[in-house]
Short mmCIF file of C-alpha atoms in Angstrom, two decimals:
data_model
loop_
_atom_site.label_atom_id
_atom_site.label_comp_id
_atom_site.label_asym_id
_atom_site.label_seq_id
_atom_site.Cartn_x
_atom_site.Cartn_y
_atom_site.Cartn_z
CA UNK U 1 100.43 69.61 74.18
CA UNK U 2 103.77 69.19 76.04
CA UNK U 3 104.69 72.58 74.82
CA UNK U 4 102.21 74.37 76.49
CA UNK U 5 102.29 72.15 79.74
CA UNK U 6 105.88 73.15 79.94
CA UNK U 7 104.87 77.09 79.69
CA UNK U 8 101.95 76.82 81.91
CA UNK U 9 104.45 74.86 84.44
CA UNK U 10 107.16 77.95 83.98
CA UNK U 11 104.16 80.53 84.51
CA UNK U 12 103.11 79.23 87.39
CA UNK U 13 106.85 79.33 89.02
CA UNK U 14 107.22 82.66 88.33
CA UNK U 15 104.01 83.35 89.87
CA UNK U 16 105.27 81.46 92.87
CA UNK U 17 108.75 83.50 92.71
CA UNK U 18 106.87 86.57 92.50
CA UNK U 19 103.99 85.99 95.01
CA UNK U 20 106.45 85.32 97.63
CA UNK U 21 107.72 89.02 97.29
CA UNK U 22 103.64 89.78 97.97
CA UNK U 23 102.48 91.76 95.04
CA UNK U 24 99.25 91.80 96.24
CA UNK U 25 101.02 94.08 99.76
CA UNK U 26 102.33 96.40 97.33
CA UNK U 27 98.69 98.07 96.62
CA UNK U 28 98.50 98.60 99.96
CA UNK U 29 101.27 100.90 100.31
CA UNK U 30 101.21 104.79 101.70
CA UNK U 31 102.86 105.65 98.57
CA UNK U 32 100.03 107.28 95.93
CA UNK U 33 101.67 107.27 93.25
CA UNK U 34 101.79 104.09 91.12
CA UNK U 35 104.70 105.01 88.66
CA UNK U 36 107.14 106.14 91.64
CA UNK U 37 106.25 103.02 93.38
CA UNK U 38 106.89 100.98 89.91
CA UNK U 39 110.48 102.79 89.82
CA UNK U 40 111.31 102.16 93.20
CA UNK U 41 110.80 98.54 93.03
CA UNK U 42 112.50 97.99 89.71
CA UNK U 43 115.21 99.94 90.86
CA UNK U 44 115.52 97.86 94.07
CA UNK U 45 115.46 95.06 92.15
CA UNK U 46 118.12 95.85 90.09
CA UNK U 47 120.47 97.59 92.35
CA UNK U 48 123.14 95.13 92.15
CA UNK U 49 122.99 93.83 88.92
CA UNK U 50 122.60 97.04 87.12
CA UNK U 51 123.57 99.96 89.13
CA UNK U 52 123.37 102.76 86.63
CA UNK U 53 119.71 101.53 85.80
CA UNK U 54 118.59 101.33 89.14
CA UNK U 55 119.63 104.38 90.70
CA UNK U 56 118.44 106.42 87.92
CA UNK U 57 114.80 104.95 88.76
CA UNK U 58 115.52 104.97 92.64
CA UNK U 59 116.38 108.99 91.88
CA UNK U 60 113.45 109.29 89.67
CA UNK U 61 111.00 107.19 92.47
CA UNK U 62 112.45 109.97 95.28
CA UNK U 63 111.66 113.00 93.08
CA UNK U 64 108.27 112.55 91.76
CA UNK U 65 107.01 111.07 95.17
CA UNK U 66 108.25 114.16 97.38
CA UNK U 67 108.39 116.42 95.05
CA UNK U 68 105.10 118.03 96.10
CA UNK U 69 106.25 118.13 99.80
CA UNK U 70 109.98 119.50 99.54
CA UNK U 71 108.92 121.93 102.08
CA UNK U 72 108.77 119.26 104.61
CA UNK U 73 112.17 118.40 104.15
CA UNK U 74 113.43 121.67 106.42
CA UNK U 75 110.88 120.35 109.06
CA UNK U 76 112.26 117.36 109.69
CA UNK U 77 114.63 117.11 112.96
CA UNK U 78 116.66 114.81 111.59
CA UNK U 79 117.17 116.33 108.08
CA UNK U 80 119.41 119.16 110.26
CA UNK U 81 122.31 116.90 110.69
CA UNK U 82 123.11 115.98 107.23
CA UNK U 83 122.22 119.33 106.27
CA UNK U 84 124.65 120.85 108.80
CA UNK U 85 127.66 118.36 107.48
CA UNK U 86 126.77 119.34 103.89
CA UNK U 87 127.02 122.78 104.30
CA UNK U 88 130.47 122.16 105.81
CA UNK U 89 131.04 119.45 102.87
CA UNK U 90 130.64 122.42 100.87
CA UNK U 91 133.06 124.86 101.92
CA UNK U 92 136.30 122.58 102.82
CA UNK U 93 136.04 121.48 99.19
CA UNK U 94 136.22 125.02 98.40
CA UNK U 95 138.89 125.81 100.85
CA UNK U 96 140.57 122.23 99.28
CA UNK U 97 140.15 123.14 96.04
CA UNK U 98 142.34 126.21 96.51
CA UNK U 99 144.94 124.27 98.67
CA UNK U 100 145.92 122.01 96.67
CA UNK U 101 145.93 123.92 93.34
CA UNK U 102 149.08 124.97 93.98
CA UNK U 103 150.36 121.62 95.88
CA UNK U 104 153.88 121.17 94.75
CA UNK U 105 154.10 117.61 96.49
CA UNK U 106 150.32 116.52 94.90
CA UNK U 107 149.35 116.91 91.34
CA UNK U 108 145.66 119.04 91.35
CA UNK U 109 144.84 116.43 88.15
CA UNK U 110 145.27 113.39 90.16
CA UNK U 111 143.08 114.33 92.63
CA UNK U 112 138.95 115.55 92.43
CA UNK U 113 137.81 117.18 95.44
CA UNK U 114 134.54 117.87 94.05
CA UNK U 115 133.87 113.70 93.04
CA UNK U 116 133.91 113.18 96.76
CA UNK U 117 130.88 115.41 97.61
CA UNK U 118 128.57 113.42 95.77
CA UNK U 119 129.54 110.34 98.06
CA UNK U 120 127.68 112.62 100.44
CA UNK U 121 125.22 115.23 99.51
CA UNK U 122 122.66 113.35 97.75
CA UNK U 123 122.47 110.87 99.92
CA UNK U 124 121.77 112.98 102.54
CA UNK U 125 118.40 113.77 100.09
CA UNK U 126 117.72 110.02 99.66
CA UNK U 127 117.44 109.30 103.59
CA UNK U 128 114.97 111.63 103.40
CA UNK U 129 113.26 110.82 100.52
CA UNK U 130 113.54 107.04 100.68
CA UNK U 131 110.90 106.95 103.87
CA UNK U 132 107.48 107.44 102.58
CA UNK U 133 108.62 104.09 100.53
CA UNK U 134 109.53 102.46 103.92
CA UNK U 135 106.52 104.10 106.15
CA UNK U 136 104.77 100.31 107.15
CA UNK U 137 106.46 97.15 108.71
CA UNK U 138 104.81 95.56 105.42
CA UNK U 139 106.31 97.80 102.87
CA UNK U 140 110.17 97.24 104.52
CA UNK U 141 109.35 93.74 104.25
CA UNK U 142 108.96 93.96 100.78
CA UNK U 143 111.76 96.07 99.99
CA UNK U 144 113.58 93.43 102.14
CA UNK U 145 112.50 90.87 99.58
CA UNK U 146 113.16 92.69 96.35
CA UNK U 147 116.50 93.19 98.10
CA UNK U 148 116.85 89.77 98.06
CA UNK U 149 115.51 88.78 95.26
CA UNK U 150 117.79 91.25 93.01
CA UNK U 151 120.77 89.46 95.14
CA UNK U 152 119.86 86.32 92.19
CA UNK U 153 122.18 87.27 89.59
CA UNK U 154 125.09 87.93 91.86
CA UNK U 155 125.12 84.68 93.12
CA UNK U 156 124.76 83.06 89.65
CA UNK U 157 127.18 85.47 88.76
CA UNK U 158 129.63 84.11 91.72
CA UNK U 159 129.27 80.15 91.16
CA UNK U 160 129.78 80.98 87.36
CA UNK U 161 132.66 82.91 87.96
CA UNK U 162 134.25 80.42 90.44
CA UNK U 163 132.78 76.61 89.16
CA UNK U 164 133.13 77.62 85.02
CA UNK U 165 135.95 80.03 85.24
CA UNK U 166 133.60 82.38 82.74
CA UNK U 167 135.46 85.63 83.26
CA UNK U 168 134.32 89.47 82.05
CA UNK U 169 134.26 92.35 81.70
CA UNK U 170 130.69 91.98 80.15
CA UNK U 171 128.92 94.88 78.95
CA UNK U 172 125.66 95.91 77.64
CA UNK U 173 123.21 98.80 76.79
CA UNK U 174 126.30 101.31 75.90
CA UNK U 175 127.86 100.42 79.10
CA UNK U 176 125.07 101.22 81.08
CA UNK U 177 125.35 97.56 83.03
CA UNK U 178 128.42 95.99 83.30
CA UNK U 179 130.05 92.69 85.43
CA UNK U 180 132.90 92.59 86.20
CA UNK U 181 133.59 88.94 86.53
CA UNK U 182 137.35 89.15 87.32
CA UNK U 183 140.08 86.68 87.12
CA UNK U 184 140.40 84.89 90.44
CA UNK U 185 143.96 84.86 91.53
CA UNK U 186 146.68 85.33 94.45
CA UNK U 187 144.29 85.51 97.63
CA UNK U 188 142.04 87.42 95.42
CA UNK U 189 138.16 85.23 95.61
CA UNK U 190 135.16 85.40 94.18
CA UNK U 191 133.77 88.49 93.08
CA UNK U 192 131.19 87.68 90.49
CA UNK U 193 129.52 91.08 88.93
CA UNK U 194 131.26 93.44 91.63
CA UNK U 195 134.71 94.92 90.78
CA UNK U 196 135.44 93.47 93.99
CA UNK U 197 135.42 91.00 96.30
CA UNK U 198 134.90 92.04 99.54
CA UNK U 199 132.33 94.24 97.62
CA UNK U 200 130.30 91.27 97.17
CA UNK U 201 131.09 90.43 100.50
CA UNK U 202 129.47 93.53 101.98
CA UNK U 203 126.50 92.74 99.52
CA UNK U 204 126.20 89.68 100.07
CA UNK U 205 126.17 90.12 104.17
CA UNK U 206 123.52 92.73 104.11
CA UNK U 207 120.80 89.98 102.71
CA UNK U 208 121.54 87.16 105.16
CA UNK U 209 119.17 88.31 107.71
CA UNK U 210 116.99 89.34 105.42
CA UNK U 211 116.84 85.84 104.38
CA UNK U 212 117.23 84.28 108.03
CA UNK U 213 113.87 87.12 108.47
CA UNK U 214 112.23 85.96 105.16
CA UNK U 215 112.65 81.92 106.03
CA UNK U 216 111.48 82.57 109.73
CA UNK U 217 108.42 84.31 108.21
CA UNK U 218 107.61 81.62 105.57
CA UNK U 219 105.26 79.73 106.89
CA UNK U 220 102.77 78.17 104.27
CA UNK U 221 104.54 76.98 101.50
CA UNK U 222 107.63 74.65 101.37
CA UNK U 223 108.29 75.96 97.48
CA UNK U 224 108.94 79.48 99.13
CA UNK U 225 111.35 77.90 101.21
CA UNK U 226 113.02 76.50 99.39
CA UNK U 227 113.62 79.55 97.49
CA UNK U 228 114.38 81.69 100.12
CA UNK U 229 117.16 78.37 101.30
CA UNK U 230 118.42 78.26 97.91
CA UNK U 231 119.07 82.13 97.97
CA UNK U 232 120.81 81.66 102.07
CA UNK U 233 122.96 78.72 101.15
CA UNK U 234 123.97 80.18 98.09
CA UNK U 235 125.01 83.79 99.79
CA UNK U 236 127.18 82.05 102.44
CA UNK U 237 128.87 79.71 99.94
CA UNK U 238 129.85 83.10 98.11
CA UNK U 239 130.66 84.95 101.18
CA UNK U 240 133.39 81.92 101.99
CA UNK U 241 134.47 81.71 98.47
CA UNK U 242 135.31 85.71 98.69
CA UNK U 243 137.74 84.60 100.94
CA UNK U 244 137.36 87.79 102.70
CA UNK U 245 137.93 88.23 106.52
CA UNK U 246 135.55 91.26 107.13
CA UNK U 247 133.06 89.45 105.17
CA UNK U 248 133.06 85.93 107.01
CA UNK U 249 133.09 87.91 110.64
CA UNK U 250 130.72 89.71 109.50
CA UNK U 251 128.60 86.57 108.32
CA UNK U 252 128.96 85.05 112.20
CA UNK U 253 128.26 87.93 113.75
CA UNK U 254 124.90 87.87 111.87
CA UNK U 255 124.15 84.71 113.06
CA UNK U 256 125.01 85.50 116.65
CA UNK U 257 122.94 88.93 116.65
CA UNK U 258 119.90 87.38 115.24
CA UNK U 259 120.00 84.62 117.23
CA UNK U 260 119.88 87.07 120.14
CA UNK U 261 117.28 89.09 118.87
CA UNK U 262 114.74 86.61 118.08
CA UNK U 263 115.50 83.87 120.20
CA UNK U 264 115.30 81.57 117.16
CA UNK U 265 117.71 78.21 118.75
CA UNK U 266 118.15 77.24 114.75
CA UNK U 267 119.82 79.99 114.11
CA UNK U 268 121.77 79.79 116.90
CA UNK U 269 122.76 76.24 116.19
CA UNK U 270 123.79 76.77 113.32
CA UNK U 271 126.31 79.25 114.59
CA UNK U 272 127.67 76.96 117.23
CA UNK U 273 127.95 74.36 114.41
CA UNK U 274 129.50 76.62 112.04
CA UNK U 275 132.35 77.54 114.72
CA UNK U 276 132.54 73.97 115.96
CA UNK U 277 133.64 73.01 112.35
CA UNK U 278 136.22 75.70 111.45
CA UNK U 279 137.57 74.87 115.37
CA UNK U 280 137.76 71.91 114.17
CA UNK U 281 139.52 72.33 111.16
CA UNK U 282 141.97 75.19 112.99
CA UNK U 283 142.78 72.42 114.95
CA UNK U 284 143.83 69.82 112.02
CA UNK U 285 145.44 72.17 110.24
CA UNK U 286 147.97 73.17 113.24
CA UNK U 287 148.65 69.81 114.10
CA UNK U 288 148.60 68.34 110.64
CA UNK U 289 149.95 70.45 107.30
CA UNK U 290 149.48 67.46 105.38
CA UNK U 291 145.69 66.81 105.90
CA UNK U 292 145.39 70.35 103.60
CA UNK U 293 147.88 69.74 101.13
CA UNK U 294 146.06 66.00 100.48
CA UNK U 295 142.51 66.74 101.45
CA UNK U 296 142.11 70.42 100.54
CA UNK U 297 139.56 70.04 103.76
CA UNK U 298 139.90 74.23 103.62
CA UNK U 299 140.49 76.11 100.40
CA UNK U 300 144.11 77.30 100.36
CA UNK U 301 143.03 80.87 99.46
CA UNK U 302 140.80 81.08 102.43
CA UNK U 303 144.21 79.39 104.54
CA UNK U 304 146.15 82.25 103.06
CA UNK U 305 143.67 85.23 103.84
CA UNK U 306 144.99 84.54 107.63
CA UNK U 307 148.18 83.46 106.94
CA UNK U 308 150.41 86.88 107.92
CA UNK U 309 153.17 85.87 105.03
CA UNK U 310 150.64 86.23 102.22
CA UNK U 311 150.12 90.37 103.15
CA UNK U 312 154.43 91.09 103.37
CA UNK U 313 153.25 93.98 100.53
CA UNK U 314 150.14 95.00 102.05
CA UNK U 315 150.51 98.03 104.85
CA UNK U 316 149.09 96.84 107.97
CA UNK U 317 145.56 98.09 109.50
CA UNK U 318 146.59 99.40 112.66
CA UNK U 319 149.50 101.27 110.61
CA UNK U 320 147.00 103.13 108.46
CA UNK U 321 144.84 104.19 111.14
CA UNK U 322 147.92 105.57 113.17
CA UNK U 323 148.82 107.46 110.16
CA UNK U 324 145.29 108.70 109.52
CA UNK U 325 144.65 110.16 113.15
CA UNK U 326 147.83 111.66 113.06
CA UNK U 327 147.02 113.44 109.82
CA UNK U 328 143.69 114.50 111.77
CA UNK U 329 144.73 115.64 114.59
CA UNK U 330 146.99 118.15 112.32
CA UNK U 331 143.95 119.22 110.40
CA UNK U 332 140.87 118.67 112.88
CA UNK U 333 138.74 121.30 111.47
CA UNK U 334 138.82 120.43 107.27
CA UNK U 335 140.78 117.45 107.36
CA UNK U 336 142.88 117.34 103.94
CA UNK U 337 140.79 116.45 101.71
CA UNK U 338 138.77 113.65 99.63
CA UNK U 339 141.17 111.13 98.09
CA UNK U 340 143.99 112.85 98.79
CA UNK U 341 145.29 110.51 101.54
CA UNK U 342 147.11 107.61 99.52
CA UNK U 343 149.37 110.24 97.78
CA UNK U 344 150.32 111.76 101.47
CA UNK U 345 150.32 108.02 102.87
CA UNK U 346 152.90 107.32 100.10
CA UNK U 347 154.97 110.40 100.76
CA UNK U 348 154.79 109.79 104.19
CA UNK U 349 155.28 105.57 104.67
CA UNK U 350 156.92 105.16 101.05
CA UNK U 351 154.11 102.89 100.58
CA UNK U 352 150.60 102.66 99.07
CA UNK U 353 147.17 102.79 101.02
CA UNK U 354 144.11 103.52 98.96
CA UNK U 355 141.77 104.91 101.69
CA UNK U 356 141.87 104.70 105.63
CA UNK U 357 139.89 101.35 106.09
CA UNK U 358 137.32 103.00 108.30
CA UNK U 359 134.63 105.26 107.17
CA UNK U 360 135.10 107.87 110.30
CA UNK U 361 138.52 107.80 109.45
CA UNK U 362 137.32 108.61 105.82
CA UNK U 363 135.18 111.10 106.75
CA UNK U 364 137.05 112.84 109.67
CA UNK U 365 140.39 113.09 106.78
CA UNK U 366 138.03 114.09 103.90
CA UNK U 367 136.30 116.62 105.95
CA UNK U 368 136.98 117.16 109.09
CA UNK U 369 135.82 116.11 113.29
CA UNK U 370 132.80 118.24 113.36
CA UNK U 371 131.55 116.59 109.81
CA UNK U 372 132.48 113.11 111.02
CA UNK U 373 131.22 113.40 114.58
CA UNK U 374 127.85 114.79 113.41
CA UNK U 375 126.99 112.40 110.93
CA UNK U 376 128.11 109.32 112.83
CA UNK U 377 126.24 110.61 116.19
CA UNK U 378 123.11 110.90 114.33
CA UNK U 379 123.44 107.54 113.26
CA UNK U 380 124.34 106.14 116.44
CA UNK U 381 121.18 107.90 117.97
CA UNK U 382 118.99 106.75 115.16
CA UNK U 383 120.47 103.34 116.12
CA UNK U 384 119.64 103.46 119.68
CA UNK U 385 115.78 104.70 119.13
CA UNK U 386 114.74 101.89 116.86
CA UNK U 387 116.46 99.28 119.09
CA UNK U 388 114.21 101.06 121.74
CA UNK U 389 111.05 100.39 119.42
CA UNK U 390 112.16 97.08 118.48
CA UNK U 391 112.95 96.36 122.07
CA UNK U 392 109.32 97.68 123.12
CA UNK U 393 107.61 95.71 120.82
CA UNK U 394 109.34 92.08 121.99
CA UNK U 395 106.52 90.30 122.43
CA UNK U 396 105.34 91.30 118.73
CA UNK U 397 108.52 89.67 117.32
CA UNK U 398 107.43 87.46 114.28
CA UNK U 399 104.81 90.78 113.06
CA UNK U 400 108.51 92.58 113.64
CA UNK U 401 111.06 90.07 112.13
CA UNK U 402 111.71 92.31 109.05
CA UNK U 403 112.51 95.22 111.38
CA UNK U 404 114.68 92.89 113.77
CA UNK U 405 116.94 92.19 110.48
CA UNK U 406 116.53 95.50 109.04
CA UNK U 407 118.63 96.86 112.17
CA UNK U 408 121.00 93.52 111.94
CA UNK U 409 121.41 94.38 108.58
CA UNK U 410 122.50 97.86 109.06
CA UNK U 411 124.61 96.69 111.97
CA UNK U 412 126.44 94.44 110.18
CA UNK U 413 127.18 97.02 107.25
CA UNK U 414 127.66 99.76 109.60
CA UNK U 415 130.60 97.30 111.59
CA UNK U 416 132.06 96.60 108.41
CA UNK U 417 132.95 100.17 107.29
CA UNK U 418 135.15 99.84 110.72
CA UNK U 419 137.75 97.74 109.26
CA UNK U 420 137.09 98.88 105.52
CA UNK U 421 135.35 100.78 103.32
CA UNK U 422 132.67 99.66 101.04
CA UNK U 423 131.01 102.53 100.93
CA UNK U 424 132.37 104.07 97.79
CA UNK U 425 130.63 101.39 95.70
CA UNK U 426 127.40 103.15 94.64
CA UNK U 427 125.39 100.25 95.50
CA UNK U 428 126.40 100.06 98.51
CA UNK U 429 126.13 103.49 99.91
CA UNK U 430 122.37 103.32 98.44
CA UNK U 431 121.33 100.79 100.61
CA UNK U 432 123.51 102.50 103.64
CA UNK U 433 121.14 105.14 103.49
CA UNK U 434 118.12 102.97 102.41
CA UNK U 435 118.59 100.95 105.84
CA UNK U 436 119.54 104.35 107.67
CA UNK U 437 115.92 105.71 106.49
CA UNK U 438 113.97 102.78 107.31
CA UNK U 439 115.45 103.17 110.97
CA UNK U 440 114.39 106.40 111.02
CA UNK U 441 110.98 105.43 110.54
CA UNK U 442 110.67 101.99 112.53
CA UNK U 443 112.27 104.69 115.80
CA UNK U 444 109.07 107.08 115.19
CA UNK U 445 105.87 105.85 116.79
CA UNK U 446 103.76 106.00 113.33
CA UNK U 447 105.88 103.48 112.18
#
């Protein structure tokens, strides 16, 4: 008898977990066809956790849902961009390809020029293809929550990594999912199943308004809520404990944005709390060295993330991006190259870089101005038109409060790729382009 009490009380809060994601809104989707929709979700769902799995059924969910209507894809204004930049993608690899195989200072096998298009090219598919999955406010809300709800294991994976020092690599289904669950060391933080920390960072920063949006939104059920809390509090505890700078800017500025954009005062106050307390604690730890070493009141590794003597081996920011627009400026029209640029950093500075730290950069180096200015203008413009429709429909705001963080979201990942690049982790350029196509749509007046 207790037995089955027990598994009629576990069914019935997974039935809660799930019903907050709104199964029942899922029928009601544009999408026709049942087993793409299936694959998209799963895949959504398991984007961070098992990245190989999921974008095999995110590609799978793309192809057999447009598959019939490829012919659109040349009719669609905004397709001519990214099919533009390809093209030129295309031929500076060749023209880098036969640059470098003769390279005396730069080894041709150290370096694969044609790797670097597929950071590119097939995304520029997926923006297309992910919108008849995001045509309806209700079916980006729940992509938003199956987003979020996927976002589970990396936390677990964070607080296990960080609270019971339970350290990876762990692998499973022939390598097909892996965690990395690193060693925390140094300044290094927590990192849980990315290979990185300010990779879970970046994750990790993209769901917080999606949560904030979710929590707002919640309005019958205080079991929701506190799901959807549980899930908030336990992102920004990992975001701190990453003891990454972009990723804790990036964390206020997503308080401060949505707070603007809604109106919501909670949200707000908890920003001005938030910055009251590490003012606060700034201020004991400059008058008072002593109060850390005996209190621990802030966690040494965070102290040491803005502490200038912990980064004597690390090349400074601004000296990268000096470097990289003077490399630029000498090749404007192809750049030099995909990953070529720590090899000429070395030979240049004597010291290592692994990439630019800014995705223009990136792309301006890899490819060339025309390739960089073309893509980033067209999502700069596909920026300003759904802030117009978002703007327009104001008065609308909690019917639009998955929208309002959609575009925080994308802000805040967009901002981040300023001061470092993310990008390159494949779950994290999905969702780039995920957020990209839902903007699309919310800026056309069907949406």
């Amino acid at each position: 008898m207790g037995r089955r009490f027990e598994s009629c009380r576990k069914r019935d809060f997974f039935f809660k977990l799930f019903n907050l994601i709104n199964l029942k809104g899922i029928k009601s989707t544009e999408v026709k066809n049942n087993f793409a929709l299936y694959s998209y979700y799963i895949g959504l769902f398991l984007l961070p956790s098992a990245f190989v799995i999921s974008s095999f059924l995110l590609l799978i969910a793309v192809i057999i849902e447009n598959y019939s209507k490829l012919n659109k894809f040349l009719n669609d204004k905004w397709n001519y961009p990214f099919i533009f930049s390809g093209s030129i993608i295309l031929i500076t690899s060749f023209i880098h390809v036969k640059n470098y195989a003769s390279h005396k200072l730069i080894n041709p096998d150290q370096i694969n020029i044609w790797a670097g298009i597929f950071n590119w090219l097939p995304f520029f598919f997926l923006f297309w293809g992910f919108q008849p999955f995001l045509k309806t406010k209700l079916s980006r809300e729940i992509s938003s929550k199956f987003i979020i709800s996927g976002t589970i294991p990396v936390i677990l994976s964070g607080f296990v990594q960080y609270f019971f020092k339970v350290y990876g690599p762990f692998k499973a289904f022939f390598g097909l999912l892996v965690w990395y669950q690193k060693p925390i060391y140094g300044v290094s933080g927590v990192s849980g199943l990315f290979s990185n920390e300010n990779y879970t960072g970046c994750w990790l920063n993209i769901i917080v308004p999606f949560c904030i949006a979710c929590f707002i939104a919640t309005k019958e059920s205080t079991f929701k809520k506190g799901i959807i809390s549980s899930i908030f509090l336990g992102s920004i505890s990992l975001i701190l404990l990453t003891n990454s700078r972009s990723a804790i800017a990036s964390l206020f500025m997503s308080f401060g944005l949505f707070a603007i954009s809604t109106g919501e005062m909670w949200v707000l106050f908890l920003l001005l709390i938030s910055l009251i307390i590490m003012v606060f604690s700034l201020v004991l730890i400059i008058n008072n060295q002593s109060i850390i070493n005996n209190y621990e009141i802030v966690p040494e590794k965070l102290l040491q993330e803005f502490d200038k003597n912990s980064f004597s081996d690390r090349e400074l920011r601004t000296e990268i991006w000096l470097t990289s627009l003077n490399l630029i400026f000498q090749n404007p029209l192809i750049g030099i190259g995909p990953s070529v640029f720590p090899f000429i950093y070395t030979t240049i500075k004597d010291a290592f870089a692994g990439h630019p730290h800014n995705l223009f950069l990136e792309l301006s180096l890899s490819y060339g101005l025309i390739v960089a200015i073309t893509i980033f203008a067209t999502v700069i413009l596909l920026l300003y038109k759904s802030y117009l429709k978002l703007k327009f429909e104001k008065e609308n705001r909690i019917s639009s409060i998955f929208d309002i963080s959609w575009f925080i979201s994308f802000i805040i990942l967009l901002t981040s790729q300023m001061v470092d690049i993310q990008y390159f982790d494949g779950r994290i350029s999905i969702v780039f382009w995920l957020l990209l196509s839902g903007l699309r749509v919310i800026g056309t007046k069907e949406a």
